[in-house]
CSV table of N, CA, C and O in Angstrom, one decimal:
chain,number,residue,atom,x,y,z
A,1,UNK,N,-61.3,-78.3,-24.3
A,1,UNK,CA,-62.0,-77.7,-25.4
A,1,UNK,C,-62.1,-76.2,-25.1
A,1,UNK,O,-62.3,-75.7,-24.0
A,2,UNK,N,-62.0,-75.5,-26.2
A,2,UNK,CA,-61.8,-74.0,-25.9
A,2,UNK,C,-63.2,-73.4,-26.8
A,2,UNK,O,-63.6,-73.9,-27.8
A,3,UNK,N,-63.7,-72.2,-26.1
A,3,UNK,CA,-65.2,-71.9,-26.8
A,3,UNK,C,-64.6,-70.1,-27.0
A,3,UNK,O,-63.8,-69.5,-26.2
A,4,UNK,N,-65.2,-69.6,-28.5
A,4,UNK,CA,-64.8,-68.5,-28.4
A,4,UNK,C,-66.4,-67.7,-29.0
A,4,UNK,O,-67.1,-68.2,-29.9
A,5,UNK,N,-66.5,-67.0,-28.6
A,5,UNK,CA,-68.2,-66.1,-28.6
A,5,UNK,C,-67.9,-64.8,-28.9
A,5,UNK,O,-67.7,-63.9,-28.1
A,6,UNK,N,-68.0,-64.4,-30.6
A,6,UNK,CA,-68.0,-63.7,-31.1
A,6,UNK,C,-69.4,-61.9,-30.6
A,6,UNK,O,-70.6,-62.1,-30.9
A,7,UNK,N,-69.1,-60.8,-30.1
A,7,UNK,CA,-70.0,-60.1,-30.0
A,7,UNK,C,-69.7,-58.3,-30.6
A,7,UNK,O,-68.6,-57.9,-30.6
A,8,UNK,N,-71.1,-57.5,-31.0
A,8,UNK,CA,-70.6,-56.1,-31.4
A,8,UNK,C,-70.6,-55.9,-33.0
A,8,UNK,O,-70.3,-54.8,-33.6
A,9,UNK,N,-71.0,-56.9,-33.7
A,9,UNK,CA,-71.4,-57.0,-35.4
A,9,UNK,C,-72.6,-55.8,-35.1
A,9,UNK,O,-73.1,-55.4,-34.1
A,10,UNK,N,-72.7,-55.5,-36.4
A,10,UNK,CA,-74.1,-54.9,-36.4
A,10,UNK,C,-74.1,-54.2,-38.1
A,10,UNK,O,-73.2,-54.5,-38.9
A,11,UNK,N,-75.0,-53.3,-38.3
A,11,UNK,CA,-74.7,-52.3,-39.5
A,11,UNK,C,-74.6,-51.1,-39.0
A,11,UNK,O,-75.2,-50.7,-38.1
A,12,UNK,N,-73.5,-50.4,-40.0
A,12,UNK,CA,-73.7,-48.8,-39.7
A,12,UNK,C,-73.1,-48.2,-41.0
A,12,UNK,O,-72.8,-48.9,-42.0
A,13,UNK,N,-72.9,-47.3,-41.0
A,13,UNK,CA,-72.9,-46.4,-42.4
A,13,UNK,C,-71.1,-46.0,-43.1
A,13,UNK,O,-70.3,-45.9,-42.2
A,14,UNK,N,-70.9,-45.9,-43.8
A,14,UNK,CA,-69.6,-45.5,-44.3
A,14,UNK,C,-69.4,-44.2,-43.9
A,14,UNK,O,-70.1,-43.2,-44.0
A,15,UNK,N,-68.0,-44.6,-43.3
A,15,UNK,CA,-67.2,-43.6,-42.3
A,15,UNK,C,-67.7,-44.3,-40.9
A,15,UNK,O,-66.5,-44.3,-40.6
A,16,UNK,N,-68.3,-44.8,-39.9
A,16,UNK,CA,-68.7,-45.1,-38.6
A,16,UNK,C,-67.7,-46.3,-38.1
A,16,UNK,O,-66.8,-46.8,-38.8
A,17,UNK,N,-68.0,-46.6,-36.6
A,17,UNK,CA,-67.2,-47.8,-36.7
A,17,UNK,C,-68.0,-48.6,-35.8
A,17,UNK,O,-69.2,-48.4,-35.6
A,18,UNK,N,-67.1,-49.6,-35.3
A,18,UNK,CA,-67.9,-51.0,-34.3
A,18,UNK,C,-66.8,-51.3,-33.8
A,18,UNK,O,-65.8,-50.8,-34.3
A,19,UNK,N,-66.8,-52.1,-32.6
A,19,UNK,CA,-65.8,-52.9,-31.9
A,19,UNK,C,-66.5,-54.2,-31.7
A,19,UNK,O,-67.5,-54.4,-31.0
A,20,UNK,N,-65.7,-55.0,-32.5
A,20,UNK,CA,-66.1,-56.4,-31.9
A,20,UNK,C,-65.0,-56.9,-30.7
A,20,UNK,O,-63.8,-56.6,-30.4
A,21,UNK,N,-66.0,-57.8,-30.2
A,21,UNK,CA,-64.8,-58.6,-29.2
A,21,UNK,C,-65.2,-60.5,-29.6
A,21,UNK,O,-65.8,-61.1,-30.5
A,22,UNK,N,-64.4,-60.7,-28.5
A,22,UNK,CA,-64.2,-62.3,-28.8
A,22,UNK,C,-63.9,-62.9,-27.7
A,22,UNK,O,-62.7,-62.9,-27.4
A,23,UNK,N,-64.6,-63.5,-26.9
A,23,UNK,CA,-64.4,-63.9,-25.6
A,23,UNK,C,-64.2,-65.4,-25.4
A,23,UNK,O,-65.1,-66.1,-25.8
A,24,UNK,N,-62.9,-66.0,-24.8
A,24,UNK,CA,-62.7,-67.3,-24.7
A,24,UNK,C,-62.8,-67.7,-23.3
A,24,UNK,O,-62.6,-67.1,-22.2
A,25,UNK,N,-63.4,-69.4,-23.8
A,25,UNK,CA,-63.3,-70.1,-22.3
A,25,UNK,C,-63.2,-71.1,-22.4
A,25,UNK,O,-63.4,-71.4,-23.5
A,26,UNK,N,-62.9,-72.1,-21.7
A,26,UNK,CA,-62.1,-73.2,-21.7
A,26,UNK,C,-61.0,-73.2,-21.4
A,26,UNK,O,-60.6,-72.4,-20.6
A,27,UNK,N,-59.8,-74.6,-22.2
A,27,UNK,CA,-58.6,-74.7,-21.9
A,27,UNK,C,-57.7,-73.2,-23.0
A,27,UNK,O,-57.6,-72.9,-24.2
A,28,UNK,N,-57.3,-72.9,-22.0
A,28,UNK,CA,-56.6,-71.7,-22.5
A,28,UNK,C,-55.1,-72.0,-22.5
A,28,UNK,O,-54.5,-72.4,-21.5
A,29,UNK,N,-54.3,-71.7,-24.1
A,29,UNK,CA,-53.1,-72.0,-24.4
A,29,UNK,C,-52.6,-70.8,-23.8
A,29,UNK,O,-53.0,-69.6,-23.7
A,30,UNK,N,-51.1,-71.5,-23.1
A,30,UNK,CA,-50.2,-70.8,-22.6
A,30,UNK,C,-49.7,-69.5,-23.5
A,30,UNK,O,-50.0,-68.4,-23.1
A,31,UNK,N,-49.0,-69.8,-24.6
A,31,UNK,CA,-48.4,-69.5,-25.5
A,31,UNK,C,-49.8,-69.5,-27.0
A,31,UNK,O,-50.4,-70.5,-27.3
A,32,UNK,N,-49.8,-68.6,-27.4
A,32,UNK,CA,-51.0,-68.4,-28.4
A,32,UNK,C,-50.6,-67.3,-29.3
A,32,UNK,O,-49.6,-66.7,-29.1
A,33,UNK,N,-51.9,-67.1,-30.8
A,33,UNK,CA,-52.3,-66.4,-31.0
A,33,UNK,C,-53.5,-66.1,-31.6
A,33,UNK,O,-54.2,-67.0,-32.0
A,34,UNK,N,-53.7,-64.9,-31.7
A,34,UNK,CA,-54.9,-64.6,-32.1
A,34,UNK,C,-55.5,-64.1,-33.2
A,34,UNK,O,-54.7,-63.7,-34.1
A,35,UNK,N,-56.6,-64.1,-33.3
A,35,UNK,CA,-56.9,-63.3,-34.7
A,35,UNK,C,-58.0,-62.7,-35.3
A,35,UNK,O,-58.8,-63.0,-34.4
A,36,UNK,N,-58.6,-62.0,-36.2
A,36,UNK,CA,-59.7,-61.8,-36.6
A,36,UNK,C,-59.7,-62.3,-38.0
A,36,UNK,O,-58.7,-62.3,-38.7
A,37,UNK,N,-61.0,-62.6,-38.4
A,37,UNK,CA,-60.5,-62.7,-40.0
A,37,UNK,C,-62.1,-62.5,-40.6
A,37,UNK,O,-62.9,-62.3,-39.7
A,38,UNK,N,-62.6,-62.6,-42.0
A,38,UNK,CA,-63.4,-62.4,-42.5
A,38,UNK,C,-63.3,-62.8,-44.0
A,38,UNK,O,-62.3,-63.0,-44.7
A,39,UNK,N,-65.0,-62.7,-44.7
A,39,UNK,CA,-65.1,-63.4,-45.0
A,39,UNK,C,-66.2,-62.9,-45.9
A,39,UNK,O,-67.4,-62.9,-45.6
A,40,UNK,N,-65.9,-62.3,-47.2
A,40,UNK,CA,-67.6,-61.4,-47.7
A,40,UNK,C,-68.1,-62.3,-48.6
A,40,UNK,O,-67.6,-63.4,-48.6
A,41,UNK,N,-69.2,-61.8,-49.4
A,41,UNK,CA,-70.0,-62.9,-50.1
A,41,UNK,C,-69.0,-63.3,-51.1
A,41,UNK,O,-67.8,-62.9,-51.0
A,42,UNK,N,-69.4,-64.2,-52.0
A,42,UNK,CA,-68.3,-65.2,-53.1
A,42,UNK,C,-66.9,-64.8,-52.8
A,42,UNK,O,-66.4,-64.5,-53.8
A,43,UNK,N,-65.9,-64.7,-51.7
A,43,UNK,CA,-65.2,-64.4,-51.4
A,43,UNK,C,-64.4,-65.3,-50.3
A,43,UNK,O,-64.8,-65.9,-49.4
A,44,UNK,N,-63.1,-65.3,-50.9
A,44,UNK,CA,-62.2,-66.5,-49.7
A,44,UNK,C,-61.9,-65.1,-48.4
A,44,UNK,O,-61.7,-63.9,-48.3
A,45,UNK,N,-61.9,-66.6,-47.6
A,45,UNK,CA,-61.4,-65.8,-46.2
A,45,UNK,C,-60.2,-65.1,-45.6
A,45,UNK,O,-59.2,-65.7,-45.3
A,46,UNK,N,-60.3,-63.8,-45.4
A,46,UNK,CA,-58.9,-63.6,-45.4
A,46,UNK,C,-58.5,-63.1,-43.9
A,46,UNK,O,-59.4,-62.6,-43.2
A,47,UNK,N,-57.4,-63.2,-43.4
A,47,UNK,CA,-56.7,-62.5,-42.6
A,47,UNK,C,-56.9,-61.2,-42.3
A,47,UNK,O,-56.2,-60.4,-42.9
A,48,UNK,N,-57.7,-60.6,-41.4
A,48,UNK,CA,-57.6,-58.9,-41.4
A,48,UNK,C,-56.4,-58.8,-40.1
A,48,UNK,O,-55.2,-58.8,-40.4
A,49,UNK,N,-56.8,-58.7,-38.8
A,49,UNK,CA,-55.3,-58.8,-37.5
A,49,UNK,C,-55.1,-59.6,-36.6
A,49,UNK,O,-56.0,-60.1,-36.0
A,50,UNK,N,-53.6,-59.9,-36.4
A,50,UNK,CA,-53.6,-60.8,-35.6
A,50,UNK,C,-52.4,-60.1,-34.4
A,50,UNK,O,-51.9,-59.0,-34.4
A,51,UNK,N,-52.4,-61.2,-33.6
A,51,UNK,CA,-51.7,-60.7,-32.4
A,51,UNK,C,-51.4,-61.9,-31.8
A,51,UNK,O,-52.0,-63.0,-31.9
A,52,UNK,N,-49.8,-61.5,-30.9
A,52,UNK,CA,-49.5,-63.1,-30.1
A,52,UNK,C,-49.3,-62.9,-29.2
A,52,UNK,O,-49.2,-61.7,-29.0
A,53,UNK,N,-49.3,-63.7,-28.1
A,53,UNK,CA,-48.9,-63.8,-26.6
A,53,UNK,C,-47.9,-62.7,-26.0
A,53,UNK,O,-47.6,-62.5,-24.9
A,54,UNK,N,-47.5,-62.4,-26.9
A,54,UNK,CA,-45.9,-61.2,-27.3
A,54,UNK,C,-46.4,-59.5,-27.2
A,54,UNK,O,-45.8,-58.5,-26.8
A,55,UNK,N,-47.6,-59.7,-27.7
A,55,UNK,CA,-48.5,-58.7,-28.4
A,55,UNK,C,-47.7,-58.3,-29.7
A,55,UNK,O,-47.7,-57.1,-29.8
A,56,UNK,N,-47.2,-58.7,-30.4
A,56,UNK,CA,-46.7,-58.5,-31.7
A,56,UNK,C,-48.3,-58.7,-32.7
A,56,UNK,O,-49.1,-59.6,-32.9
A,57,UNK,N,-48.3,-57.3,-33.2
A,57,UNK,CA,-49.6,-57.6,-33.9
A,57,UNK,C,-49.2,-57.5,-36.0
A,57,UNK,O,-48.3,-57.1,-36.6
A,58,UNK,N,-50.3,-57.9,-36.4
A,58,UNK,CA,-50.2,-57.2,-37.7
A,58,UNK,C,-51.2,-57.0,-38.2
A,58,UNK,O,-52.2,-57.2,-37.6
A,59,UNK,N,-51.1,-56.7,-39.3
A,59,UNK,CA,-52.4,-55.9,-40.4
A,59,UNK,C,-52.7,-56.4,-41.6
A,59,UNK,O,-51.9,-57.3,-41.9
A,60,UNK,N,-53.6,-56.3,-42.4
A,60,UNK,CA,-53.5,-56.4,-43.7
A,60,UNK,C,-53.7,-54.9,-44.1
A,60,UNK,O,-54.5,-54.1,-43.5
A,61,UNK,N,-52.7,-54.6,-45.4
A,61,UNK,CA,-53.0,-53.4,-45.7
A,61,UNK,C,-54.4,-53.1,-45.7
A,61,UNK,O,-54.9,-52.3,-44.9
A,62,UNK,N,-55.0,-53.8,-46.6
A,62,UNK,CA,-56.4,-53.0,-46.8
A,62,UNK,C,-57.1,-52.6,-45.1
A,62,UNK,O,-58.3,-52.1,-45.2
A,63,UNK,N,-56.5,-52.8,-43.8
A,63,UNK,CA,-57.2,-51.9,-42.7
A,63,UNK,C,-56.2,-51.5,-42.0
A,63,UNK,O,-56.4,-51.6,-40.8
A,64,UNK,N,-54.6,-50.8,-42.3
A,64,UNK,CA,-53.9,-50.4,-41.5
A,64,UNK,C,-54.6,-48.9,-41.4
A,64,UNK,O,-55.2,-48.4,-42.3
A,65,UNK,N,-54.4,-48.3,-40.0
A,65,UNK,CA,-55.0,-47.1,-39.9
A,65,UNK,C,-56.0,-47.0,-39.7
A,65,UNK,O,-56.4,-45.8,-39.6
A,66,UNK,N,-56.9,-48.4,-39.7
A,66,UNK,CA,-58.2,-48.1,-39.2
A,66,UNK,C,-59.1,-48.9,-38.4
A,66,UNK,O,-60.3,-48.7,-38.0
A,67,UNK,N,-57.7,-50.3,-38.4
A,67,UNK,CA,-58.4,-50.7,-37.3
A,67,UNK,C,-57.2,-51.3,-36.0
A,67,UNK,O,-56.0,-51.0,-36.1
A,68,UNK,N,-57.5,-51.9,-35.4
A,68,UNK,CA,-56.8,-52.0,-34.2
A,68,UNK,C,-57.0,-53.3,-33.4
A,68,UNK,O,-57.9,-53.5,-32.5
A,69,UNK,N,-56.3,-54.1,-33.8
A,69,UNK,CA,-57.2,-55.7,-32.4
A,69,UNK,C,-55.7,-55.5,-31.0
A,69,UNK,O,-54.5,-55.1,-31.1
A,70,UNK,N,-56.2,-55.8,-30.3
A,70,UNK,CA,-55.8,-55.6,-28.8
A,70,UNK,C,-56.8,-56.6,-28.1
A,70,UNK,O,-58.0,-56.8,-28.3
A,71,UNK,N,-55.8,-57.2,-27.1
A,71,UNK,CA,-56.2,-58.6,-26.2
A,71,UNK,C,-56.2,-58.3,-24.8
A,71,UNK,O,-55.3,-57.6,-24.4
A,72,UNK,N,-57.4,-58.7,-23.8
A,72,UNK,CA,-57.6,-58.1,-22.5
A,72,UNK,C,-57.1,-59.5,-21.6
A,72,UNK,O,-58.0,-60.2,-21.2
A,73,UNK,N,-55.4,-59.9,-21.3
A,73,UNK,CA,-55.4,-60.9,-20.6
A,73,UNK,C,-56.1,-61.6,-20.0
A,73,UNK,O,-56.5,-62.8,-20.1
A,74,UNK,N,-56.3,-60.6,-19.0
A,74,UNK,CA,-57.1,-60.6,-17.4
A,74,UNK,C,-58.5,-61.9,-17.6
A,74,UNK,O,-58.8,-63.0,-17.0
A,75,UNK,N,-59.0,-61.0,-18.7
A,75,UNK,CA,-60.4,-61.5,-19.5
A,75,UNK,C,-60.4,-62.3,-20.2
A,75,UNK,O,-61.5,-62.8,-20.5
A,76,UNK,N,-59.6,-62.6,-20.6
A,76,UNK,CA,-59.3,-63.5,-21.7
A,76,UNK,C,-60.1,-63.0,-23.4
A,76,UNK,O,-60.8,-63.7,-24.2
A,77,UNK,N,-60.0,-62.2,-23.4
A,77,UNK,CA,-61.2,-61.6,-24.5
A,77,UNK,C,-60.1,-60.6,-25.4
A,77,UNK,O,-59.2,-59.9,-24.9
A,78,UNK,N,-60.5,-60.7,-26.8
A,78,UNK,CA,-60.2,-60.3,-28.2
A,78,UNK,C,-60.7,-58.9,-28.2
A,78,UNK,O,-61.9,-58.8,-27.8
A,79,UNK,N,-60.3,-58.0,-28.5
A,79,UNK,CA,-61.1,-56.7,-29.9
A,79,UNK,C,-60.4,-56.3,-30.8
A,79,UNK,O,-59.2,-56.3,-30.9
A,80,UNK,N,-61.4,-56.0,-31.7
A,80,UNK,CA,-61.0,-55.2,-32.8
A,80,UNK,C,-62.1,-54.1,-32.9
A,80,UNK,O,-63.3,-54.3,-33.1
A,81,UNK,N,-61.2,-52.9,-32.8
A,81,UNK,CA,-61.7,-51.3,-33.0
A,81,UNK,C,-61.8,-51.4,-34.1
A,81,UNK,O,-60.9,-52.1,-34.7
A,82,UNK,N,-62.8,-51.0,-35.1
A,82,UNK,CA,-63.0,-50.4,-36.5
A,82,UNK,C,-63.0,-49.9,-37.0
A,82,UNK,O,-63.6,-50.4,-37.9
A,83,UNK,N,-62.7,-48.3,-37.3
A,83,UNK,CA,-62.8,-47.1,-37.5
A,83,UNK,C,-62.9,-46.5,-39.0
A,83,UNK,O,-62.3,-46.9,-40.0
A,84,UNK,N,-63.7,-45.8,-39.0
A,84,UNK,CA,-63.6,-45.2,-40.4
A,84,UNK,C,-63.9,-46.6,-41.3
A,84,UNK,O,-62.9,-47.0,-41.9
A,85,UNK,N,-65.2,-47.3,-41.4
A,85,UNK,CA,-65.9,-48.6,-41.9
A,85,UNK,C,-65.8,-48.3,-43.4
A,85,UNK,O,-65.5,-47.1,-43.7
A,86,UNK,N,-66.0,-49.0,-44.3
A,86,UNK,CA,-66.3,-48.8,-46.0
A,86,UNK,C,-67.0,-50.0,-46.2
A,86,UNK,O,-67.1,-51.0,-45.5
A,87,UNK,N,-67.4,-49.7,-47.4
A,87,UNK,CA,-68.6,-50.7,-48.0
A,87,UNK,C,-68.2,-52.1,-47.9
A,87,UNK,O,-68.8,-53.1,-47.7
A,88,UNK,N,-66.4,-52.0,-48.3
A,88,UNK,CA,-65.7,-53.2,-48.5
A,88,UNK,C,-65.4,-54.0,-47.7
A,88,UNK,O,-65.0,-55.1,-47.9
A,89,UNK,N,-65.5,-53.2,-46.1
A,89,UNK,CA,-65.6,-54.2,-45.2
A,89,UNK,C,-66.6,-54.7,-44.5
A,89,UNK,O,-66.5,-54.9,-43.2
A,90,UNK,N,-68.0,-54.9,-45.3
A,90,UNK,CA,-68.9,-56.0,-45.3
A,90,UNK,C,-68.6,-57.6,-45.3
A,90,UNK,O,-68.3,-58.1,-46.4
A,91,UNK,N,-68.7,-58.3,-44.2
A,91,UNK,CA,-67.9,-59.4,-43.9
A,91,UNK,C,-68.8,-60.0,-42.9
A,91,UNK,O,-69.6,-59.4,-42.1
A,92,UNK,N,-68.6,-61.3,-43.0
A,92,UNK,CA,-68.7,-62.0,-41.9
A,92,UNK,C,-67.3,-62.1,-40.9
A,92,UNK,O,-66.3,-62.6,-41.5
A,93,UNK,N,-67.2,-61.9,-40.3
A,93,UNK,CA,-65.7,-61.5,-39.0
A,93,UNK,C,-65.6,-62.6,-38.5
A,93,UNK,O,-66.7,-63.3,-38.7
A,94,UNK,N,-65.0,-63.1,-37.9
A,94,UNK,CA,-64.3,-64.4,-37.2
A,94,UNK,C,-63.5,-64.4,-36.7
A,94,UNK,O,-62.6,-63.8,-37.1
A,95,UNK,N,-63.3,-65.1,-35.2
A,95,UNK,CA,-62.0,-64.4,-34.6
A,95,UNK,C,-61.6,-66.2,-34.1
A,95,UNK,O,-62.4,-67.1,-34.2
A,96,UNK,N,-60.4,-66.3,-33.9
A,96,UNK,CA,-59.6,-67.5,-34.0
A,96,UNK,C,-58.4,-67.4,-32.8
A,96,UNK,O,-57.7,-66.4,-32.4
A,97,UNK,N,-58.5,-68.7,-32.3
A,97,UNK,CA,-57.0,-68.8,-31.5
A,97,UNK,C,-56.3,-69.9,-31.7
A,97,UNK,O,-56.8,-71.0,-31.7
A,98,UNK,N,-54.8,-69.5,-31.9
A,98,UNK,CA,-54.2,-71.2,-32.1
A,98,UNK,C,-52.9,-71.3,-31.7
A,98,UNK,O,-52.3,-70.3,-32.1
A,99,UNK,N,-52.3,-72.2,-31.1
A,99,UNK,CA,-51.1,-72.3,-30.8
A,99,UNK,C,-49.8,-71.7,-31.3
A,99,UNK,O,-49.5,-72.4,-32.2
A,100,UNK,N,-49.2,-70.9,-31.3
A,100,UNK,CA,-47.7,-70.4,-31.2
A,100,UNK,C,-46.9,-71.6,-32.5
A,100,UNK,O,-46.3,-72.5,-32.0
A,101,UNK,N,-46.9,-71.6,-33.7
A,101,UNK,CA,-46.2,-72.3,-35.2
A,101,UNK,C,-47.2,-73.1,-35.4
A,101,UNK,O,-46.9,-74.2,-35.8
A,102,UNK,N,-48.7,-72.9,-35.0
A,102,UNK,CA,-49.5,-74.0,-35.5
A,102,UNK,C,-50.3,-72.9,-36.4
A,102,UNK,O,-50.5,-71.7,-36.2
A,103,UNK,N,-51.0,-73.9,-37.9
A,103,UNK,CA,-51.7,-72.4,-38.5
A,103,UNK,C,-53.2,-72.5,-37.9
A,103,UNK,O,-53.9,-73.4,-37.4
A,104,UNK,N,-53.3,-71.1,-38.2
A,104,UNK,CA,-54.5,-70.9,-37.9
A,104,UNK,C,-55.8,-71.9,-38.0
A,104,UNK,O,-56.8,-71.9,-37.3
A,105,UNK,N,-55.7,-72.3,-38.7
A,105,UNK,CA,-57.2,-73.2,-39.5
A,105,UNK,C,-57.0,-74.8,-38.2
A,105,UNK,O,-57.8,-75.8,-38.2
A,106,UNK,N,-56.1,-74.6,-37.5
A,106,UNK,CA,-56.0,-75.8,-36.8
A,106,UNK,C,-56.4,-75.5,-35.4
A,106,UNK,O,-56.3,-76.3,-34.5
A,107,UNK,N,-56.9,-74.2,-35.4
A,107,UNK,CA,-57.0,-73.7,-33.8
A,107,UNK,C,-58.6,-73.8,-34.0
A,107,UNK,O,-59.4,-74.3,-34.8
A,108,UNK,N,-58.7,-72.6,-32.5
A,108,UNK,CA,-60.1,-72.8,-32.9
A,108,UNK,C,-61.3,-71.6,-33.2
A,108,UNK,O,-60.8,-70.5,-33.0
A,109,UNK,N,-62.0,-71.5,-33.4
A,109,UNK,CA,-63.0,-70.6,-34.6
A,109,UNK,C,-64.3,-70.3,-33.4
A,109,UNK,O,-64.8,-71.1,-32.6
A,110,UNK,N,-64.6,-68.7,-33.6
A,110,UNK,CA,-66.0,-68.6,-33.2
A,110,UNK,C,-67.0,-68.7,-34.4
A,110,UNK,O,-66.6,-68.8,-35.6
A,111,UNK,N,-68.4,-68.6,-34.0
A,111,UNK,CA,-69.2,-69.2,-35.0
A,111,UNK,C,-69.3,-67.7,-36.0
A,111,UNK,O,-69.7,-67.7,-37.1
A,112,UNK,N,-68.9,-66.5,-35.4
A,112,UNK,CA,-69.0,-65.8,-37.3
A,112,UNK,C,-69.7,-64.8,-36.8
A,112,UNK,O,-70.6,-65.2,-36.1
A,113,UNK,N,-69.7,-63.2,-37.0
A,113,UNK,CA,-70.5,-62.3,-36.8
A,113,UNK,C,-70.7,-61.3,-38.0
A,113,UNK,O,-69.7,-61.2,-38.7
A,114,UNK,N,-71.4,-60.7,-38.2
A,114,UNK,CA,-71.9,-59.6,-39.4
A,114,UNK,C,-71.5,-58.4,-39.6
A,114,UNK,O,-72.0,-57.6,-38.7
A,115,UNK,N,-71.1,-58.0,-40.1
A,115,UNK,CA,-70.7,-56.1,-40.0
A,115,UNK,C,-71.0,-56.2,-41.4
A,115,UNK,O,-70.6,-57.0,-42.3
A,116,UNK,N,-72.1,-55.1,-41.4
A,116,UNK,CA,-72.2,-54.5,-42.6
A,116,UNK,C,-72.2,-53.1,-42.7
A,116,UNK,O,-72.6,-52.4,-41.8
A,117,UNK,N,-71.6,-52.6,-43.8
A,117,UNK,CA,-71.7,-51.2,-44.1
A,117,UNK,C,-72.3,-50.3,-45.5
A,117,UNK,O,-72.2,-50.7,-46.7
A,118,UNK,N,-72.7,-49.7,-45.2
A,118,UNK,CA,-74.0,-49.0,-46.2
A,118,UNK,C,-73.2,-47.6,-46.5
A,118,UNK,O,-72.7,-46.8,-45.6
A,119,UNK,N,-73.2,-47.4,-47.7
A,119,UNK,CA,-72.9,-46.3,-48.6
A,119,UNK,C,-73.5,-45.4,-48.2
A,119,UNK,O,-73.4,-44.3,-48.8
């Protein structure tokens, strides 16, 4: 069983940023990847970055340039830099790991953190 503990949500203002991390424990896949994703009010969940065991990362447009997820082996622990925040990325954040051709929704989920940002 793999446990992942979302930390670093909080509010802060348009233009500011946050780093969340994501820290796993348990049975740790060899071969993986990772992710962040989010999730605003009446809103489906989407993909913001992911990253694999390769460190091949990607983006969704709407945060290239401003944000950044990077994985601390050693630690086994997730971040995502945030930089330059906007109103639009008020979200609940979620970070995910799952096997190497398995989709994401089949891995496993931390319970959800808050970033809000204020105009």
């Amino acid at each position: 069983q793999m446990k992942l503990v979302e930390a670093g949500g909080g509010s802060v203002e348009t233009g500011g940023s946050l780093r969340l991390s994501c820290s796993a424990s348990g049975y740790i896949w060899r071969t993986y990847s990772m992710g962040w994703f989010r999730q605003g009010s009446d809103e489906e969940r989407e993909a913001v970055a992911t990253i694999d065991s390769d460190d091949k990362t990607t983006y969704d447009d709407s945060v290239k340039g401003r944000f950044t997820i990077s994985v601390d082996k050693a630690e086994n622990t997730l971040y995502l830099q945030m930089n330059n925040l906007q109103p639009e990325d008020t979200a609940i954040y979620y970070c995910a790991r799952w096997p190497v051709g398995w989709e994401p929704t089949r891995g496993y989920w931390g319970q959800g953190i808050q970033v809000t940002v204020s105009s």
